[in-house]
Amino acid sequence: MQSTTSSHLTATAVTSLASIGSFWQSSFASIVQNSHSLVPHFLVLVTSFIFFKAVDSKMKLLPCFCKDDKEGLPRRLSFTSASMAMGPWPVETSMCEPIINATLFFDTVPSPEALRGLVEFALTFERMSGVPVGTEGKNDWTMRKIHNIDEERLVRVVKTSCDDDELIRVIANHMQESLREGRGELPWWEFLIIDNSGSGKSAVVLRIEHALGDGLSLVKLFEGFLTKEDGSPVENLVPTSMNAKFEKQKKSKWGMYAKVIPSLGKVLGLPVSKYDDDTAFSKSANKNMIYNGNRKIVVFNTVPLTFIKDIKKASGVTVNDVLFCALSMAIHEYNKLLQCPVQMKRGKKLQCRALMPVAFPRPAKETGDHSQAMRNKW
């Protein structure tokens, strides 16, 4: 069995790997040399401090959006979840809905009846049994529970006859289909069965709106879907070491202050920075960016995680560092193959950036509560 996951991310991370020293040096040098800059720099520092205090308080961003409401009232969605439910992109960009598509391939396709138990389990989660509702532009977004859900309509079947390459194209054709419009009173997710009678494999795609939860939320959901070969349940797909490392970092408050403040300054400066260079790999439309809908799934050969970890340990970096290095090299080699004049001219000064959201691990008491387990916390 193989798996591949694609997602449309519609918001940027607040954290980045900014240089602490350079930020403070430039800030205070500017204050000393230019007295008129004292006020804006002071405001940036104070705002940054207040922001991180909000984050530090139970790791909840922008409390006006995500604090637990009074007992008896529905819990409001976080800033991230609410923004994706509303649609954070300008209408002019024609951006698609943020949908996660997680795919499993099968030699023998399961029937809709075989997925009934998974549907019933998914509906035990608050966000999987309702729809986000609220006022556009306001912090009143909550989940409205749907009663008497037609569970059969949460499983959709598409029949095809093709080889494996064409199967990927069939999946891609359904990847951006709306989970909001034209479905009636249903939650924003579904199982899509690709029943292939041809020479290729069949597939089951879990399609879920990103507003309902992030990757770590889905991990908790998958723990209820998966079993080991002997039928025993799968537990703790997220390594305990990951949570332990994060808890240790939380205790070092001043260290996190020092990291978040320069990172926040760098992220806030992105809108006024220069556009990325136009290369053979990516040609920017600059101010006139419009989503054209041209999406293609690329299935990579399986790489053993142990191999990635060996590189990580030998280099003294993270797994994400290794993956981004591989991606960067692939883009470089692609441009080189097409003899990209911009890359040849700019060399190491070429600007081609990527923003990566960083998800925060959740405590066990949160993941064990199906009213809180599904959420966006990044």
Short mmCIF file of C-alpha atoms in Angstrom, two decimals:
data_model
loop_
_atom_site.label_atom_id
_atom_site.label_comp_id
_atom_site.label_asym_id
_atom_site.label_seq_id
_atom_site.Cartn_x
_atom_site.Cartn_y
_atom_site.Cartn_z
CA MET A 1 0.00 0.00 0.00
CA GLN A 2 1.31 3.44 -0.91
CA SER A 3 0.15 6.85 0.13
CA THR A 4 0.47 10.39 -1.11
CA THR A 5 -0.85 13.61 0.36
CA SER A 6 -1.49 17.00 -1.23
CA SER A 7 -2.84 20.11 0.40
CA HIS A 8 -3.55 23.71 -0.50
CA LEU A 9 -2.16 25.96 2.18
CA THR A 10 -3.81 29.35 2.36
CA ALA A 11 -2.06 31.04 5.22
CA THR A 12 1.57 31.75 6.13
CA ALA A 13 3.48 30.70 9.22
CA VAL A 14 4.18 33.25 11.92
CA THR A 15 7.51 31.64 12.76
CA SER A 16 10.61 31.54 10.56
CA LEU A 17 14.33 30.91 10.89
CA ALA A 18 15.35 34.55 11.17
CA SER A 19 18.71 35.64 12.46
CA ILE A 20 18.34 36.93 16.03
CA GLY A 21 21.57 38.91 16.09
CA SER A 22 21.07 40.73 12.80
CA PHE A 23 17.57 41.89 13.78
CA TRP A 24 18.62 43.35 17.12
CA GLN A 25 21.74 44.92 15.66
CA SER A 26 19.81 46.61 12.85
CA SER A 27 17.02 47.70 15.21
CA PHE A 28 19.22 49.34 17.82
CA ALA A 29 21.68 50.71 15.24
CA SER A 30 18.75 52.42 13.53
CA ILE A 31 17.49 53.78 16.86
CA VAL A 32 20.88 55.24 17.69
CA GLN A 33 21.54 56.69 14.25
CA ASN A 34 18.03 57.91 13.52
CA SER A 35 16.09 59.30 16.43
CA HIS A 36 12.90 59.50 14.39
CA SER A 37 12.87 55.70 14.11
CA LEU A 38 12.69 55.19 17.87
CA VAL A 39 8.90 55.14 18.04
CA PRO A 40 8.21 52.61 15.25
CA HIS A 41 10.95 50.28 16.50
CA PHE A 42 9.65 50.55 20.05
CA LEU A 43 6.13 49.78 18.83
CA VAL A 44 7.40 46.72 16.92
CA LEU A 45 9.13 45.39 20.02
CA VAL A 46 6.14 46.01 22.29
CA THR A 47 3.71 44.51 19.75
CA SER A 48 5.96 41.49 19.36
CA PHE A 49 6.10 41.01 23.13
CA ILE A 50 2.31 41.22 23.47
CA PHE A 51 1.88 38.83 20.54
CA PHE A 52 4.13 36.21 22.05
CA LYS A 53 2.46 36.52 25.45
CA ALA A 54 -0.75 35.59 23.64
CA VAL A 55 1.00 32.62 22.07
CA ASP A 56 2.56 31.60 25.36
CA SER A 57 -0.82 31.54 27.08
CA LYS A 58 -1.69 27.91 26.37
CA MET A 59 -0.23 28.37 22.88
CA LYS A 60 -3.39 30.02 21.55
CA LEU A 61 -2.91 32.62 18.84
CA LEU A 62 -4.96 35.80 18.95
CA PRO A 63 -7.16 35.06 21.98
CA CYS A 64 -10.11 37.01 20.57
CA PHE A 65 -10.49 34.23 18.03
CA CYS A 66 -9.60 31.06 19.87
CA LYS A 67 -10.18 31.37 23.59
CA ASP A 68 -12.64 28.92 25.10
CA ASP A 69 -15.97 30.63 25.52
CA LYS A 70 -18.06 30.51 28.65
CA GLU A 71 -19.50 27.19 29.65
CA GLY A 72 -22.51 26.27 27.55
CA LEU A 73 -21.48 28.35 24.54
CA PRO A 74 -19.76 26.87 21.45
CA ARG A 75 -15.99 27.25 21.35
CA ARG A 76 -14.91 29.79 18.77
CA LEU A 77 -12.60 28.77 15.94
CA SER A 78 -8.98 29.83 16.01
CA PHE A 79 -7.79 32.70 13.84
CA THR A 80 -6.28 30.23 11.36
CA SER A 81 -9.37 28.04 11.09
CA ALA A 82 -11.73 31.00 10.82
CA SER A 83 -9.62 32.68 8.14
CA MET A 84 -9.64 29.55 5.99
CA ALA A 85 -13.39 29.12 6.49
CA MET A 86 -13.94 32.73 5.39
CA GLY A 87 -11.37 32.60 2.60
CA PRO A 88 -8.22 34.65 3.33
CA TRP A 89 -7.37 35.35 -0.32
CA PRO A 90 -8.71 38.37 -2.24
CA VAL A 91 -11.59 37.46 -4.55
CA GLU A 92 -9.55 38.69 -7.52
CA THR A 93 -7.03 35.84 -7.09
CA SER A 94 -9.68 33.17 -7.85
CA MET A 95 -7.99 30.95 -5.25
CA CYS A 96 -9.44 27.47 -4.73
CA GLU A 97 -10.78 26.22 -1.41
CA PRO A 98 -8.10 24.87 0.96
CA ILE A 99 -8.68 21.12 0.70
CA ILE A 100 -6.41 18.35 1.95
CA ASN A 101 -6.43 15.21 -0.21
CA ALA A 102 -4.93 12.12 1.44
CA THR A 103 -4.82 9.07 -0.83
CA LEU A 104 -4.37 5.34 -0.24
CA PHE A 105 -3.92 2.94 -3.15
CA PHE A 106 -5.43 -0.57 -3.18
CA ASP A 107 -5.13 -3.67 -5.33
CA THR A 108 -8.74 -4.47 -4.40
CA VAL A 109 -10.94 -1.45 -3.84
CA PRO A 110 -13.01 -1.42 -0.61
CA SER A 111 -16.76 -1.03 -0.92
CA PRO A 112 -18.70 1.94 0.46
CA GLU A 113 -20.10 -0.39 3.12
CA ALA A 114 -16.55 -1.24 4.24
CA LEU A 115 -15.96 2.44 5.00
CA ARG A 116 -19.10 2.85 7.09
CA GLY A 117 -17.24 2.26 10.35
CA LEU A 118 -14.67 4.92 9.46
CA VAL A 119 -17.43 7.40 8.67
CA GLU A 120 -19.12 6.73 12.01
CA PHE A 121 -15.84 7.18 13.88
CA ALA A 122 -15.04 10.42 12.03
CA LEU A 123 -18.44 11.84 12.97
CA THR A 124 -17.57 11.54 16.67
CA PHE A 125 -15.25 14.53 16.20
CA GLU A 126 -16.94 17.90 16.60
CA ARG A 127 -15.45 19.42 13.46
CA MET A 128 -16.23 16.36 11.35
CA SER A 129 -19.93 16.48 12.24
CA GLY A 130 -20.68 20.13 11.57
CA VAL A 131 -19.89 23.15 9.40
CA PRO A 132 -18.15 26.44 10.25
CA VAL A 133 -20.53 29.38 10.57
CA GLY A 134 -19.89 33.03 11.33
CA THR A 135 -19.77 36.57 10.03
CA GLU A 136 -17.18 37.37 7.39
CA GLY A 137 -14.46 39.52 8.89
CA LYS A 138 -15.53 38.96 12.50
CA ASN A 139 -14.30 36.72 15.31
CA ASP A 140 -17.60 34.93 15.92
CA TRP A 141 -16.90 31.75 13.94
CA THR A 142 -17.98 28.46 15.53
CA MET A 143 -18.97 24.96 14.44
CA ARG A 144 -22.67 24.33 13.85
CA LYS A 145 -23.55 20.70 14.44
CA ILE A 146 -25.49 18.96 11.68
CA HIS A 147 -28.20 16.58 12.88
CA ASN A 148 -29.38 13.50 11.00
CA ILE A 149 -26.41 13.39 8.62
CA ASP A 150 -26.90 11.14 5.58
CA GLU A 151 -23.76 9.04 6.12
CA GLU A 152 -24.02 7.32 2.74
CA ARG A 153 -23.47 10.65 0.99
CA LEU A 154 -20.12 11.06 2.75
CA VAL A 155 -18.79 8.24 0.56
CA ARG A 156 -18.66 8.94 -3.17
CA VAL A 157 -17.68 6.45 -5.88
CA VAL A 158 -16.09 7.27 -9.24
CA LYS A 159 -15.62 4.39 -11.68
CA THR A 160 -12.79 4.30 -14.19
CA SER A 161 -10.74 1.87 -16.28
CA CYS A 162 -7.10 2.90 -16.60
CA ASP A 163 -3.46 2.25 -15.73
CA ASP A 164 -1.63 3.72 -12.74
CA ASP A 165 -0.49 6.86 -14.56
CA GLU A 166 -4.00 7.70 -15.68
CA LEU A 167 -5.30 6.96 -12.17
CA ILE A 168 -3.18 9.82 -10.83
CA ARG A 169 -4.74 12.13 -13.41
CA VAL A 170 -8.24 10.97 -12.40
CA ILE A 171 -7.48 11.80 -8.77
CA ALA A 172 -6.11 15.21 -9.79
CA ASN A 173 -9.32 15.96 -11.70
CA HIS A 174 -11.33 15.59 -8.47
CA MET A 175 -8.79 17.18 -6.14
CA GLN A 176 -10.28 20.68 -6.20
CA GLU A 177 -13.98 19.82 -6.28
CA SER A 178 -15.85 21.91 -3.72
CA LEU A 179 -16.81 20.40 -0.39
CA ARG A 180 -19.03 23.38 0.39
CA GLU A 181 -21.21 24.02 -2.63
CA GLY A 182 -23.90 21.76 -4.09
CA ARG A 183 -23.70 19.04 -1.42
CA GLY A 184 -26.63 20.01 0.77
CA GLU A 185 -26.40 19.66 4.55
CA LEU A 186 -23.11 17.78 4.84
CA PRO A 187 -19.84 18.37 6.70
CA TRP A 188 -16.89 19.65 4.68
CA TRP A 189 -15.26 16.27 4.01
CA GLU A 190 -15.80 13.01 2.15
CA PHE A 191 -14.31 9.65 1.19
CA LEU A 192 -13.83 9.45 -2.58
CA ILE A 193 -13.48 5.87 -3.89
CA ILE A 194 -11.80 5.56 -7.30
CA ASP A 195 -13.02 2.13 -8.47
CA ASN A 196 -10.60 1.12 -11.22
CA SER A 197 -11.47 -1.89 -13.40
CA GLY A 198 -8.37 -1.40 -15.56
CA SER A 199 -4.77 -2.52 -15.13
CA GLY A 200 -3.94 0.07 -12.48
CA LYS A 201 -4.66 0.20 -8.80
CA SER A 202 -7.79 1.63 -7.19
CA ALA A 203 -7.74 4.39 -4.59
CA VAL A 204 -9.56 5.89 -1.63
CA VAL A 205 -9.11 9.62 -1.11
CA LEU A 206 -10.00 11.33 2.17
CA ARG A 207 -10.89 14.87 1.12
CA ILE A 208 -11.21 17.34 3.97
CA GLU A 209 -11.34 21.12 4.22
CA HIS A 210 -8.22 22.50 5.87
CA ALA A 211 -10.46 24.75 7.99
CA LEU A 212 -11.50 21.65 9.96
CA GLY A 213 -8.00 20.66 11.01
CA ASP A 214 -4.29 20.56 10.21
CA GLY A 215 -1.91 17.68 9.62
CA LEU A 216 -1.43 16.78 13.28
CA SER A 217 -5.20 16.78 13.74
CA LEU A 218 -5.52 14.29 10.90
CA VAL A 219 -2.91 12.09 12.56
CA LYS A 220 -5.24 11.70 15.53
CA LEU A 221 -8.08 10.90 13.15
CA PHE A 222 -5.95 8.30 11.34
CA GLU A 223 -5.12 6.59 14.63
CA GLY A 224 -8.78 5.57 14.71
CA PHE A 225 -8.72 4.48 11.06
CA LEU A 226 -5.60 2.31 11.03
CA THR A 227 -4.72 -1.02 12.59
CA LYS A 228 -1.63 -3.19 12.58
CA GLU A 229 -1.49 -6.34 10.48
CA ASP A 230 -2.74 -8.40 13.43
CA GLY A 231 -5.75 -6.11 13.83
CA SER A 232 -4.54 -4.36 16.97
CA PRO A 233 -5.00 -0.57 17.13
CA VAL A 234 -2.32 1.91 16.12
CA GLU A 235 -1.47 4.41 18.84
CA ASN A 236 0.74 7.47 19.14
CA LEU A 237 1.60 8.08 15.50
CA VAL A 238 3.19 11.33 16.71
CA PRO A 239 6.42 10.36 18.53
CA THR A 240 6.38 11.16 22.25
CA SER A 241 9.85 12.64 21.80
CA MET A 242 8.33 15.34 19.59
CA ASN A 243 5.92 16.46 22.30
CA ALA A 244 8.63 16.19 24.98
CA LYS A 245 10.96 18.40 22.94
CA PHE A 246 8.23 20.98 22.46
CA GLU A 247 7.31 21.04 26.16
CA LYS A 248 10.98 21.60 26.99
CA GLN A 249 11.12 24.52 24.58
CA LYS A 250 7.99 26.06 26.09
CA LYS A 251 9.67 26.24 29.51
CA SER A 252 12.45 28.41 28.09
CA LYS A 253 10.25 31.49 27.69
CA TRP A 254 12.94 34.09 27.17
CA GLY A 255 14.64 31.93 24.58
CA MET A 256 11.35 31.74 22.65
CA TYR A 257 10.83 35.49 23.03
CA ALA A 258 14.22 36.05 21.42
CA LYS A 259 13.29 33.81 18.48
CA VAL A 260 9.74 35.00 17.90
CA ILE A 261 10.42 38.74 17.96
CA PRO A 262 12.93 38.78 15.06
CA SER A 263 10.93 36.14 13.20
CA LEU A 264 7.76 38.22 13.49
CA GLY A 265 9.63 41.24 12.19
CA LYS A 266 10.88 39.27 9.21
CA VAL A 267 7.42 37.90 8.36
CA LEU A 268 5.79 41.32 8.69
CA GLY A 269 8.37 42.65 6.25
CA LEU A 270 7.54 40.13 3.53
CA PRO A 271 4.76 42.18 1.89
CA VAL A 272 7.17 45.04 1.20
CA SER A 273 10.06 42.86 0.05
CA LYS A 274 10.92 42.32 -3.62
CA TYR A 275 9.15 39.66 -5.63
CA ASP A 276 10.86 36.35 -6.30
CA ASP A 277 12.91 36.05 -9.46
CA ASP A 278 11.18 34.70 -12.55
CA THR A 279 12.73 31.32 -13.36
CA ALA A 280 11.94 28.41 -15.64
CA PHE A 281 10.44 26.67 -12.61
CA SER A 282 8.23 29.50 -11.37
CA LYS A 283 7.24 32.64 -13.20
CA SER A 284 5.66 35.14 -10.86
CA ALA A 285 2.73 37.29 -11.93
CA ASN A 286 3.77 39.77 -9.23
CA LYS A 287 0.84 42.01 -8.32
CA ASN A 288 -1.52 40.27 -10.74
CA MET A 289 -1.34 36.80 -9.21
CA ILE A 290 -4.39 34.75 -10.23
CA TYR A 291 -4.81 31.07 -9.46
CA ASN A 292 -5.15 29.26 -12.80
CA GLY A 293 -6.25 25.86 -11.46
CA ASN A 294 -3.46 23.97 -13.20
CA ARG A 295 -2.48 21.37 -10.61
CA LYS A 296 -0.57 18.15 -11.15
CA ILE A 297 0.15 15.33 -8.72
CA VAL A 298 3.73 14.08 -8.68
CA VAL A 299 4.30 10.74 -6.93
CA PHE A 300 7.86 10.35 -5.67
CA ASN A 301 9.59 7.05 -5.15
CA THR A 302 9.49 5.91 -1.54
CA VAL A 303 12.55 7.00 0.44
CA PRO A 304 13.22 5.19 3.75
CA LEU A 305 12.80 7.50 6.73
CA THR A 306 15.88 5.89 8.28
CA PHE A 307 17.93 7.20 5.34
CA ILE A 308 16.61 10.74 5.88
CA LYS A 309 17.40 10.51 9.59
CA ASP A 310 20.94 9.31 8.87
CA ILE A 311 21.50 12.44 6.76
CA LYS A 312 19.90 14.56 9.48
CA LYS A 313 22.20 13.21 12.20
CA ALA A 314 25.33 13.41 10.07
CA SER A 315 24.60 17.02 9.11
CA GLY A 316 23.30 18.19 12.48
CA VAL A 317 20.08 19.55 10.97
CA THR A 318 16.34 18.73 11.05
CA VAL A 319 14.28 16.43 8.82
CA ASN A 320 12.63 19.52 7.31
CA ASP A 321 16.08 20.90 6.48
CA VAL A 322 16.91 17.73 4.57
CA LEU A 323 13.62 17.78 2.63
CA PHE A 324 13.91 21.47 1.76
CA CYS A 325 17.48 20.94 0.63
CA ALA A 326 16.32 18.15 -1.69
CA LEU A 327 13.51 20.36 -3.02
CA SER A 328 15.89 23.27 -3.56
CA MET A 329 18.33 21.04 -5.45
CA ALA A 330 15.52 19.66 -7.61
CA ILE A 331 14.42 23.19 -8.58
CA HIS A 332 18.03 24.13 -9.28
CA GLU A 333 18.57 21.09 -11.51
CA TYR A 334 15.27 21.72 -13.34
CA ASN A 335 16.29 25.29 -14.14
CA LYS A 336 19.73 24.07 -15.18
CA LEU A 337 18.20 21.48 -17.51
CA LEU A 338 16.12 24.18 -19.21
CA GLN A 339 19.12 26.53 -19.26
CA CYS A 340 17.25 29.17 -17.26
CA PRO A 341 18.96 32.53 -18.05
CA VAL A 342 17.83 34.09 -14.75
CA GLN A 343 19.44 31.36 -12.67
CA MET A 344 22.65 31.54 -14.68
CA LYS A 345 22.76 35.33 -14.24
CA ARG A 346 21.71 35.57 -10.59
CA GLY A 347 23.57 32.53 -9.29
CA LYS A 348 23.57 32.41 -5.48
CA LYS A 349 21.65 35.69 -5.36
CA LEU A 350 18.58 34.07 -6.94
CA GLN A 351 15.48 34.59 -4.81
CA CYS A 352 12.99 31.71 -4.72
CA ARG A 353 11.24 31.48 -1.35
CA ALA A 354 8.86 29.08 0.37
CA LEU A 355 6.84 29.59 3.54
CA MET A 356 6.29 26.50 5.67
CA PRO A 357 3.66 26.44 8.43
CA VAL A 358 4.92 24.83 11.64
CA ALA A 359 2.32 22.87 13.62
CA PHE A 360 2.41 22.86 17.41
CA PRO A 361 2.11 19.44 19.13
CA ARG A 362 -0.94 18.96 21.34
CA PRO A 363 -1.16 17.71 24.92
CA ALA A 364 -2.81 14.34 25.48
CA LYS A 365 -5.80 15.88 27.29
CA GLU A 366 -6.54 17.89 24.16
CA THR A 367 -6.12 15.14 21.57
CA GLY A 368 -8.21 12.79 23.70
CA ASP A 369 -11.16 15.20 23.59
CA HIS A 370 -12.99 14.86 20.27
CA SER A 371 -14.39 18.38 20.68
CA GLN A 372 -10.83 19.79 20.59
CA ALA A 373 -8.72 17.18 18.78
CA MET A 374 -9.47 18.58 15.31
CA ARG A 375 -8.14 22.11 14.97
CA ASN A 376 -5.57 24.29 13.23
CA LYS A 377 -2.73 25.08 15.60
CA TRP A 378 0.16 26.35 13.50
#
